[in-house]
GROMACS .gro file of C-alpha atoms in nm:
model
  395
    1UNK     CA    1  -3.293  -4.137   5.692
    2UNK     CA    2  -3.211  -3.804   5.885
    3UNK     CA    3  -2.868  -3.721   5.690
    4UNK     CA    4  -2.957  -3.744   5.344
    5UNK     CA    5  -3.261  -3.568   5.410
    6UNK     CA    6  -3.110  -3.268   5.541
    7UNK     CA    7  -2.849  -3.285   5.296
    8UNK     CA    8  -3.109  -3.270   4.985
    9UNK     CA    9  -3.277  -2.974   5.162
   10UNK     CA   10  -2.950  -2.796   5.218
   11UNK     CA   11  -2.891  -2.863   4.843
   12UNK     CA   12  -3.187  -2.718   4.762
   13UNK     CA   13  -3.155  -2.376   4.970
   14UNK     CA   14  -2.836  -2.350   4.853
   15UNK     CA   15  -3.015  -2.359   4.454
   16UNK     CA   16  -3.202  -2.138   4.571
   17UNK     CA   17  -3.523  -2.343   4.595
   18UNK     CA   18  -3.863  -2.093   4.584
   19UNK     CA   19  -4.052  -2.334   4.742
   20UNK     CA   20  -3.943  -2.691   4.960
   21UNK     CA   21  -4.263  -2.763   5.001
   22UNK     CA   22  -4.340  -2.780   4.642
   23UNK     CA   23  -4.010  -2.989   4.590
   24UNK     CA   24  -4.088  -3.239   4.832
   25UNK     CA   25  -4.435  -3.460   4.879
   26UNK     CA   26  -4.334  -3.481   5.231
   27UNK     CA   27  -4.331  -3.249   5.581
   28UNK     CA   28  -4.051  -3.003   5.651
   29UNK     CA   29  -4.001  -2.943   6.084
   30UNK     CA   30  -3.850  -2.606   6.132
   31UNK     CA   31  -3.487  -2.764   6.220
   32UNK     CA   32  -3.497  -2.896   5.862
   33UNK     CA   33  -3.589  -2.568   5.720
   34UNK     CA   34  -3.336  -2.363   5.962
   35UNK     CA   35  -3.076  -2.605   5.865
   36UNK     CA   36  -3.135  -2.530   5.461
   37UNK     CA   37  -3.148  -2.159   5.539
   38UNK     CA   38  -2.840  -2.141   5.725
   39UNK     CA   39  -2.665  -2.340   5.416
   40UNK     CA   40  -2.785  -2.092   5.223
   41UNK     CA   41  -2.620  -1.774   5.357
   42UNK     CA   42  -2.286  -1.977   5.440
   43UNK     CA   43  -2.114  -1.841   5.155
   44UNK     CA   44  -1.915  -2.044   4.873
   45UNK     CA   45  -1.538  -2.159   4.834
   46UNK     CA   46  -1.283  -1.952   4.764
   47UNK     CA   47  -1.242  -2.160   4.462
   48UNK     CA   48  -1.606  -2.078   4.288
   49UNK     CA   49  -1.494  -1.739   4.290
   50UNK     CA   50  -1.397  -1.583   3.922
   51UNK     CA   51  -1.037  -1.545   3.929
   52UNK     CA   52  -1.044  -1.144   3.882
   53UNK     CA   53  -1.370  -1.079   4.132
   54UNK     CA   54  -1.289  -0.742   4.274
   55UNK     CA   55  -1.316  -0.667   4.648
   56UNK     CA   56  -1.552  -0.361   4.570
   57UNK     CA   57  -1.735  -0.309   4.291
   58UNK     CA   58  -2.004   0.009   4.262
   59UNK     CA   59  -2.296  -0.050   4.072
   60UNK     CA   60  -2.358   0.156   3.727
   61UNK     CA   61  -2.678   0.236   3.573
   62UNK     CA   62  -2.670  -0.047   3.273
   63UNK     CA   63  -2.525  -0.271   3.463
   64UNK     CA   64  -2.722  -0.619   3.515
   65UNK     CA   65  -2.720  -0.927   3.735
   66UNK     CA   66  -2.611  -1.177   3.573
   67UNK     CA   67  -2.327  -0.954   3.464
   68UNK     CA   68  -2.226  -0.872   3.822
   69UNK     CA   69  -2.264  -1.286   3.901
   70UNK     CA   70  -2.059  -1.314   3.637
   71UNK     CA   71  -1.778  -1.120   3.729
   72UNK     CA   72  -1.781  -1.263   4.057
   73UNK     CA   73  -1.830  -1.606   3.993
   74UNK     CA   74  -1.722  -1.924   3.814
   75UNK     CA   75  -2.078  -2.034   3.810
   76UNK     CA   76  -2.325  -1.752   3.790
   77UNK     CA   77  -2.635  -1.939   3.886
   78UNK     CA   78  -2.451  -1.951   4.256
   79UNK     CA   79  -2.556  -1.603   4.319
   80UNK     CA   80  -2.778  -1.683   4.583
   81UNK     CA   81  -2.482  -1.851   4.800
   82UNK     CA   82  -2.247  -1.584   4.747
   83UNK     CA   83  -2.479  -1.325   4.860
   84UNK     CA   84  -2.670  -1.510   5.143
   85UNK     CA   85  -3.029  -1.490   4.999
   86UNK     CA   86  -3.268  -1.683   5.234
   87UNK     CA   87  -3.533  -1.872   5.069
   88UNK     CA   88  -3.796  -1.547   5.084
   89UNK     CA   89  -3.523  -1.300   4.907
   90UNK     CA   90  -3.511  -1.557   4.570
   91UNK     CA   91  -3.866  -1.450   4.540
   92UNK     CA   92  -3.795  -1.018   4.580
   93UNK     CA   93  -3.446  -0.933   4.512
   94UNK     CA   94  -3.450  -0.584   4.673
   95UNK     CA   95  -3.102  -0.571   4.680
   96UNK     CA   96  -2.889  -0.371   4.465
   97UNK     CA   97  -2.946  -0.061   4.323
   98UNK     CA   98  -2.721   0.205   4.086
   99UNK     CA   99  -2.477   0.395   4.358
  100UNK     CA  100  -2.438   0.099   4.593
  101UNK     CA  101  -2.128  -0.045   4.648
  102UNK     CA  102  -2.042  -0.400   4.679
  103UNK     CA  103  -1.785  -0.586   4.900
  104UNK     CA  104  -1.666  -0.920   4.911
  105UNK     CA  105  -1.590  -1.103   5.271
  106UNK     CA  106  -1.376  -1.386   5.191
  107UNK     CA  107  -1.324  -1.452   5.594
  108UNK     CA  108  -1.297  -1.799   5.723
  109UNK     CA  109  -1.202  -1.983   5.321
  110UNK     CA  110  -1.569  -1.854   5.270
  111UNK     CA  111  -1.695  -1.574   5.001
  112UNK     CA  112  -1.965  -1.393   5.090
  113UNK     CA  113  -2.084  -1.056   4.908
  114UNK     CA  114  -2.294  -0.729   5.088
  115UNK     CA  115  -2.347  -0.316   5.051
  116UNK     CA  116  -2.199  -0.357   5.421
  117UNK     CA  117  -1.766  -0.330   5.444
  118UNK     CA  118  -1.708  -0.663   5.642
  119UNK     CA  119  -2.009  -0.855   5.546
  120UNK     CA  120  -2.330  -0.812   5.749
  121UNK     CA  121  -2.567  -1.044   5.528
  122UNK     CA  122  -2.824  -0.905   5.297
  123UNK     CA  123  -2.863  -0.550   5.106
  124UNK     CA  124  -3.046  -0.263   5.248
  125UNK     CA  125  -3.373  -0.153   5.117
  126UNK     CA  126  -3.252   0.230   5.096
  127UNK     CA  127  -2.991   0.380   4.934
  128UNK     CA  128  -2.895   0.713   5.018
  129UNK     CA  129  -2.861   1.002   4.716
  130UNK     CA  130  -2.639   1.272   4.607
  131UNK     CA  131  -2.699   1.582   4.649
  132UNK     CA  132  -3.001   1.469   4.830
  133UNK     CA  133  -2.974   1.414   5.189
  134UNK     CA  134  -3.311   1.204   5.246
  135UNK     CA  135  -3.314   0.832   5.173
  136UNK     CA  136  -3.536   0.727   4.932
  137UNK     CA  137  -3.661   0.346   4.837
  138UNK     CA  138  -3.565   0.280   4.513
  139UNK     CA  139  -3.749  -0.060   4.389
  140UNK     CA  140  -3.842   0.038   4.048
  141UNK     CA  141  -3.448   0.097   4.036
  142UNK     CA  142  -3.304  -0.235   4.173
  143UNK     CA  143  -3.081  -0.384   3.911
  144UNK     CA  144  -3.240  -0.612   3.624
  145UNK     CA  145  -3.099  -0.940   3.593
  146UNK     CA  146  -3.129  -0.942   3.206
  147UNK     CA  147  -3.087  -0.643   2.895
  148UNK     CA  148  -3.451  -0.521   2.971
  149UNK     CA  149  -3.423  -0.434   2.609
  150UNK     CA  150  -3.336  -0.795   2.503
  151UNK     CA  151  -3.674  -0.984   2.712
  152UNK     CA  152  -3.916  -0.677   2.779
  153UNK     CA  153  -4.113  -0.727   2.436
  154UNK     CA  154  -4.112  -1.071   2.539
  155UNK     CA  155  -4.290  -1.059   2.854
  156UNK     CA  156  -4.613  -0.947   2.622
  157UNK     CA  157  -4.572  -1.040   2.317
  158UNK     CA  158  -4.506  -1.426   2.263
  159UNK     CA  159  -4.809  -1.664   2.429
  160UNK     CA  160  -4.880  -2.006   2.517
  161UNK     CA  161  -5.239  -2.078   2.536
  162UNK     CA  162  -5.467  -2.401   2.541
  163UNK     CA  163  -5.618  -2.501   2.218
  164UNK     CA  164  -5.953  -2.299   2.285
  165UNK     CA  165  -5.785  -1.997   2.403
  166UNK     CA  166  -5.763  -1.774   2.065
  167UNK     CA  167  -6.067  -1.961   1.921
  168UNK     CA  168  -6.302  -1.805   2.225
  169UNK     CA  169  -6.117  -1.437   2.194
  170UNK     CA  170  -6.290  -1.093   2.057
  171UNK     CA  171  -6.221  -1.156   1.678
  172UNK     CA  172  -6.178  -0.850   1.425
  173UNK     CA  173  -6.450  -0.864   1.186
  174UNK     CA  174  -6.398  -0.569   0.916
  175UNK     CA  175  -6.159  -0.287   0.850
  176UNK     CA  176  -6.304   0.046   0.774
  177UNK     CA  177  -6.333   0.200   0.434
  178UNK     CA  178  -6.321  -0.201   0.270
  179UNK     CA  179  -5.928  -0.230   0.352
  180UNK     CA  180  -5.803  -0.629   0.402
  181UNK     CA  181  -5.498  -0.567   0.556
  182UNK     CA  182  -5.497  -0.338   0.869
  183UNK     CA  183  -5.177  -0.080   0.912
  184UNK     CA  184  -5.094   0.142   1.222
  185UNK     CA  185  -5.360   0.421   1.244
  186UNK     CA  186  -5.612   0.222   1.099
  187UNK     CA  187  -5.991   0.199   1.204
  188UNK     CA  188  -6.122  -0.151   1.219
  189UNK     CA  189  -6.436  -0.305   1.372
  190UNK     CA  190  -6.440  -0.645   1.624
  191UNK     CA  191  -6.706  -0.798   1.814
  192UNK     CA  192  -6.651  -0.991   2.170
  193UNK     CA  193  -6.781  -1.312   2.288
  194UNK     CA  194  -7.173  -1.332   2.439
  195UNK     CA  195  -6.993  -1.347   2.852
  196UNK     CA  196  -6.728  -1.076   2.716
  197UNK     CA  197  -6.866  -0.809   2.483
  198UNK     CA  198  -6.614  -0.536   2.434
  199UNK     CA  199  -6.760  -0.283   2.613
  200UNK     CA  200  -6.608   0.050   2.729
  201UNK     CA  201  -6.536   0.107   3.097
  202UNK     CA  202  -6.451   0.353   3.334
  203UNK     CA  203  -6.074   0.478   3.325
  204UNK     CA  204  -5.780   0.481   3.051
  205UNK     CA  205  -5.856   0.335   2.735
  206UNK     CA  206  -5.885  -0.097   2.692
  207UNK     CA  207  -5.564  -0.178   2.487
  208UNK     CA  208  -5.577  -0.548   2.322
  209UNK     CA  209  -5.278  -0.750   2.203
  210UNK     CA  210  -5.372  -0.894   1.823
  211UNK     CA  211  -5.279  -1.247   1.787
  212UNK     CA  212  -5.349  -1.496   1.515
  213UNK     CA  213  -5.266  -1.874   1.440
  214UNK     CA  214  -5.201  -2.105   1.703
  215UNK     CA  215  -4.862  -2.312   1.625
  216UNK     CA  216  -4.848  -2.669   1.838
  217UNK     CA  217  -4.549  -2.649   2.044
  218UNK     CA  218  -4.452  -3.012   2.050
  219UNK     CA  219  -4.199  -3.206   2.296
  220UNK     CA  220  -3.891  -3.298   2.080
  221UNK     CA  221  -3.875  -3.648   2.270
  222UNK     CA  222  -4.227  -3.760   2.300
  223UNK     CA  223  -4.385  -3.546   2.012
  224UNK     CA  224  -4.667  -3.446   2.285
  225UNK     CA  225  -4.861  -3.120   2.243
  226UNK     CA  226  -4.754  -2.877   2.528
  227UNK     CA  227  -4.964  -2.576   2.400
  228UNK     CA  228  -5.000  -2.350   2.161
  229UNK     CA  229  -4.759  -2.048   2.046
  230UNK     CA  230  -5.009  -1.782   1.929
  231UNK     CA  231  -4.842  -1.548   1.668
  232UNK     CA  232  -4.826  -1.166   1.779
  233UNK     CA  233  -4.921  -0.894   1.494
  234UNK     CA  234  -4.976  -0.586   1.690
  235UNK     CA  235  -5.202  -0.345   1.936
  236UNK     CA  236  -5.549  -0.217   1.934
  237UNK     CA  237  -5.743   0.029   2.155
  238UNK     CA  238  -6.129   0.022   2.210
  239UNK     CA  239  -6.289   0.354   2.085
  240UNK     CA  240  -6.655   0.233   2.092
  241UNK     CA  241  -6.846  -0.028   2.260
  242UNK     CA  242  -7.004  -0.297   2.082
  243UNK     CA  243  -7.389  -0.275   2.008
  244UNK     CA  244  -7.726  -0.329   1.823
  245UNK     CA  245  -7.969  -0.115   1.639
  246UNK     CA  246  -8.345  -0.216   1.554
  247UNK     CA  247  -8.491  -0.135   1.250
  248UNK     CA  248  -8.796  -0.195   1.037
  249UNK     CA  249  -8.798  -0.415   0.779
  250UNK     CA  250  -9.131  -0.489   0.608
  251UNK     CA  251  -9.291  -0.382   0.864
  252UNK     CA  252  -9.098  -0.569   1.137
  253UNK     CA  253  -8.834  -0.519   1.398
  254UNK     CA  254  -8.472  -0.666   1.321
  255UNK     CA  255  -8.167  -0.614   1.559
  256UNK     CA  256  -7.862  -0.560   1.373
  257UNK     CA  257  -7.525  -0.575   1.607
  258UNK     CA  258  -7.303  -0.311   1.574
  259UNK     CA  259  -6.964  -0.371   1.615
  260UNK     CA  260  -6.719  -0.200   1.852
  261UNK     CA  261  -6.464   0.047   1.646
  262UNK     CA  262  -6.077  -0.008   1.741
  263UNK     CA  263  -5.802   0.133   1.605
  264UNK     CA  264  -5.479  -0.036   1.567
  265UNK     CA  265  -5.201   0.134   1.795
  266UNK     CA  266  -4.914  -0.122   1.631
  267UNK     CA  267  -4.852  -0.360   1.408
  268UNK     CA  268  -4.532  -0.554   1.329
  269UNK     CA  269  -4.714  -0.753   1.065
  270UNK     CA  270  -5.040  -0.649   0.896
  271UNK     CA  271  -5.336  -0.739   1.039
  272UNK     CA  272  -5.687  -0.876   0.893
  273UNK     CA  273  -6.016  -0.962   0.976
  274UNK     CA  274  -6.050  -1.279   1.155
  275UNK     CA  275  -5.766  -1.205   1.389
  276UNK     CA  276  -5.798  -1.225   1.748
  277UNK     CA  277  -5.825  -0.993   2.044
  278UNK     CA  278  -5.661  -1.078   2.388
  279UNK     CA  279  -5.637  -0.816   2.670
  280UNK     CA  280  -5.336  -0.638   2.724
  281UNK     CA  281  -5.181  -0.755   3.047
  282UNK     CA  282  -4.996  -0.496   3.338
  283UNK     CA  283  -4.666  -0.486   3.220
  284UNK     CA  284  -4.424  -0.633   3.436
  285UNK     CA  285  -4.027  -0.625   3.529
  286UNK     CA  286  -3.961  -0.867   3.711
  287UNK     CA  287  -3.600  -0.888   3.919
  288UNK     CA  288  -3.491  -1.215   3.917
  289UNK     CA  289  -3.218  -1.402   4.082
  290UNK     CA  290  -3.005  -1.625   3.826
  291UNK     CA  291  -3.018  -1.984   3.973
  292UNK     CA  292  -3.044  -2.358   3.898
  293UNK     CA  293  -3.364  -2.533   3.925
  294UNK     CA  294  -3.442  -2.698   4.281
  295UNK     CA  295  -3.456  -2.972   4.169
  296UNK     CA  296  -3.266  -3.212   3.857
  297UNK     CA  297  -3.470  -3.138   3.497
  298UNK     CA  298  -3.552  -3.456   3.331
  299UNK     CA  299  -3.544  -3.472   2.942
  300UNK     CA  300  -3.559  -3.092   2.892
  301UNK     CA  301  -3.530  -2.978   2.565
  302UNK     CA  302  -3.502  -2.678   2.336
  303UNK     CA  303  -3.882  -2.693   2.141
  304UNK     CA  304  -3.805  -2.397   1.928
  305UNK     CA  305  -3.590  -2.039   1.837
  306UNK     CA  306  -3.855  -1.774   1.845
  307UNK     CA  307  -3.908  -1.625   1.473
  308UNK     CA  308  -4.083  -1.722   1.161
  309UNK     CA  309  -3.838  -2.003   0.994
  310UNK     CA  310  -3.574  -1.969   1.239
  311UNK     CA  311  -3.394  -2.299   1.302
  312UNK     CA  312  -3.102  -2.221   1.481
  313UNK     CA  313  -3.038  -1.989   1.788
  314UNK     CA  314  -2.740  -1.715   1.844
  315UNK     CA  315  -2.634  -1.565   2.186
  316UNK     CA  316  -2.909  -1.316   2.332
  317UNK     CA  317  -3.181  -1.495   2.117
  318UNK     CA  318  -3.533  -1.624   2.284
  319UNK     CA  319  -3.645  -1.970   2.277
  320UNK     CA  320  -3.901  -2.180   2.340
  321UNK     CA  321  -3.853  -2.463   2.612
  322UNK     CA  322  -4.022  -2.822   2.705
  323UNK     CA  323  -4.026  -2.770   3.086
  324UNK     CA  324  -4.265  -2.496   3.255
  325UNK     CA  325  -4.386  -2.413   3.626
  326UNK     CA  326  -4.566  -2.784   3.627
  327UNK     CA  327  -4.205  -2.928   3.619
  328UNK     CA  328  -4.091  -2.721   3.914
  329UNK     CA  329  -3.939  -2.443   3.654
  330UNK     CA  330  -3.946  -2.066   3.772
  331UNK     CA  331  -3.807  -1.712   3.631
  332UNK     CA  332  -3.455  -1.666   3.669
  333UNK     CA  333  -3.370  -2.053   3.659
  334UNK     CA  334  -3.034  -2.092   3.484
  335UNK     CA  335  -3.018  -2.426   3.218
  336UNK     CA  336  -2.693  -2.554   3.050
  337UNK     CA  337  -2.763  -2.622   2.690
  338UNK     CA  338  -2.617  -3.000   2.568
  339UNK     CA  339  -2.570  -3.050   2.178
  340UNK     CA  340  -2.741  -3.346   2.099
  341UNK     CA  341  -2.503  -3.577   1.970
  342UNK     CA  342  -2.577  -3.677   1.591
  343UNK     CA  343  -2.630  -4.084   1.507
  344UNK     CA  344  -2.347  -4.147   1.247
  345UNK     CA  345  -2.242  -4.465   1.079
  346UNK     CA  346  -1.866  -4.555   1.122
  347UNK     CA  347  -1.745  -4.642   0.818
  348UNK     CA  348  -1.383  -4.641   0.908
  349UNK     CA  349  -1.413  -5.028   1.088
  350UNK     CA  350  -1.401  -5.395   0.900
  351UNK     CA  351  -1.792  -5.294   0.881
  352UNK     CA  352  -2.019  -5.031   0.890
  353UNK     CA  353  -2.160  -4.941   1.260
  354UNK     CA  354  -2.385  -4.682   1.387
  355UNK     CA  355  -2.296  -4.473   1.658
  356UNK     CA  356  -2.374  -4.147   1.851
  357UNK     CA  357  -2.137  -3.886   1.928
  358UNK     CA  358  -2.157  -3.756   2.284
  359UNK     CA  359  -2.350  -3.476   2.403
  360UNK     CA  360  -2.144  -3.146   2.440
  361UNK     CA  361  -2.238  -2.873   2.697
  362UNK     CA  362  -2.248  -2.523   2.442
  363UNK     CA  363  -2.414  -2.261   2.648
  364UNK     CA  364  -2.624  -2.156   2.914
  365UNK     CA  365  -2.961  -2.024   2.911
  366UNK     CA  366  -3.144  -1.830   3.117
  367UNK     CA  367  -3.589  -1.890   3.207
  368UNK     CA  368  -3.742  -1.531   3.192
  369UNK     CA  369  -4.132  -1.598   3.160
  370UNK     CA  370  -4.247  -1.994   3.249
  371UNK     CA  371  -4.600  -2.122   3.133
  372UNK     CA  372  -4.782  -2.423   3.277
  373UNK     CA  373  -4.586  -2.669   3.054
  374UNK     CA  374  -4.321  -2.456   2.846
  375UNK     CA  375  -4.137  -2.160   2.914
  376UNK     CA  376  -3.926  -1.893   2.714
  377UNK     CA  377  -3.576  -1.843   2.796
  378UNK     CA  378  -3.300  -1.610   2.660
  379UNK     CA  379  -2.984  -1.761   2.562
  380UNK     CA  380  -2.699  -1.656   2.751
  381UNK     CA  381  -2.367  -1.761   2.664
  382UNK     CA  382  -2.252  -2.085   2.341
  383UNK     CA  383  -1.966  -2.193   2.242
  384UNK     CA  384  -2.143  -2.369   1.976
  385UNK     CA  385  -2.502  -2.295   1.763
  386UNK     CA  386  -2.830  -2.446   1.954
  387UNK     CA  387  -3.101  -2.578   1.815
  388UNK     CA  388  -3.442  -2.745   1.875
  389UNK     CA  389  -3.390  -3.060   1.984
  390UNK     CA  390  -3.080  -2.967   2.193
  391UNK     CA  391  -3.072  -3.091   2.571
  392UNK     CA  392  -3.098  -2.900   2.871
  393UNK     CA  393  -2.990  -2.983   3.209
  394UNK     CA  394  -2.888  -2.814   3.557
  395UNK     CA  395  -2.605  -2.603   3.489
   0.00000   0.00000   0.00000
């Protein structure tokens, strides 16, 4: 059926969909995809707008995304729509910068937002500078979507692995001068894996991220292992390769290994032999667009707060979610948060009865870094105290 089909992919552009393809098991024609894309930068009701969105607004340093969409919108995940994204600009958000200034078209019972008085579609990918008179690309200055402060230790430091992930790492075998726990400063001694020795190499020093423990991170609703949370202590640096000696023992030749000296660059918690060693990866801000998923998230759930012993989650906390890039979930995808109503027993009746209250939306949250199967997000905005086990649906 022609209609309904082009109505689901207009739905979907208008989400802000990364990918129709990977939404849909079946071929887009170019008509379909032109008519999605022209959805897309159409603009939103008058109504969706917040009731004080300014006409012009210039961007401060500090300022963030999803505070602008706020400020403009009823719905922040609608960004997209208001600004005309096409479905390659949810993927690289070049488009606003500290300096720029933003106007709102509301021509035609449509709002539309650009750096261009009168509309025009789309930002520019230069800005230009006082005093300077050159224009200058400024992509390592486009406007985060998030605090960096509040996710950017987050984008290393928490990881998902498979059960065999840690167990196959470099491991830290002694600490220098007989010490069991490990400190800042401190020399220590690990060995690598026979295919991965930890060997020096050409160029800046090898940092490693020190993990230990593997915690299951179950579904709430099926009890199903997802992965595993790996527990972050600290850094490390390489300062000598890994090697053996031969000696002569009795007359005979024995190879001792030697192993390679680190020393540990930081440590939140102490560290101790037996931990593991994991490559530190390029560190990465990412620019995100706030959005809702492209498609409807089935039984999503809240799987944990991030913290030792933490139950319950506040505003600006991280948490551990049930849905990941296998379920269609990508950065920037916006979630509303539904208390999940408690089974009582009315005992108010002619007899007792169990019942369950209703599910309450209490927040928003907001995906920043999505694994195969579970992703972290940062809690955005409750009206009430989350938890695992809490729902999550399209905003």
């Amino acid at each position: 059926m022609r209609p309904p089909l082009l109505a689901t992919l207009a739905a979907l552009a208008v989400l802000g969909a990364g990918s129709l393809a990977h939404a849909q098991n079946y071929p887009i024609t170019s008509g379909q995809r032109a008519t999605a894309q022209q959805t897309a930068q159409s603009g939103i009701p008058l109504s969706e707008l917040a009731p004080n969105a300014p006409d012009e607004y210039t961007i401060k340093r500090g300022d963030t995304l999803w505070a602008i969409s706020r400020m403009y919108l009823r719905s922040p995940w609608r960004w997209p729509e208001l600004w005309g994204m096409n479905l390659n600009e949810i993927r690289n958000p070049h488009l606003i910068y500290p300096g720029q200034v933003l106007y709102l078209d509301k021509t035609g019972g449509r709002a539309r937002l650009s750096t261009r008085r009168g509309g025009g579609g789309g930002g520019s990918d230069t800005i230009k500078l006082t005093p300077r008179t050159r224009y200058d690309t400024l992509d390592n200055m486009a406007l985060p979507t998030l605090n960096p402060s509040l996710i950017e230790p987050f984008l290393t430091e928490p990881l998902v692995v498979d059960e065999t992930t840690l167990s196959n790492a470099a491991r830290i075998v002694a600490a220098n001068n007989d010490h069991v726990l490990l400190a800042r400063g401190d020399r220590a001694y690990a060995r690598g894996t026979p295919t991965m020795p930890l060997v020096e190499r050409a160029g800046p020093i090898q940092q490693f991220r020190i993990f230990r423990n593997a915690t299951p991170l179950k579904d709430p609703a099926t009890g199903e292992i997802l992965g595993y949370e790996a527990q972050y202590l600290g850094k490390a640096q390489l300062q000598a390769s890994e090697s053996s000696t031969v000696t002569l023992e009795d007359g005979k030749e024995v190879t001792n290994v030697v192993p390679a000296a680190i020393d540990i660059a930081a440590a939140r918690e102490e560290v101790r032999a037996g931990d593991r060693l994991l490559p530190e990866p390029p560190r990465e801000l990412i620019s995100y667009v706030p959005r809702a998923p492209a498609s409807p998230v089935v039984d999503g759930r809240i799987i944990s707060v991030y913290g030792n012993a933490v139950t319950f989650a506040a505003q600006n906390q991280i948490v551990a979610i049930n849905k990941g890039t296998a379920d269609g979930i990508q950065s920037g995808n916006v979630l509303a948060i539904l208390k999940n109503g408690e089974v009582i027993v009315d005992r108010t009746g002619d007899k007792k009865e169990v019942m369950k209250l209703p599910n309450e939306r209490i927040g928003l949250l907001m995906v920043f870094r999505p694994f195969d199967r579970v992703s972290y997000a940062l809690v955005l905005e409750i009206t009430d105290v989350p938890k695992a086990g809490d729902l999550l649906v399209n905003p």
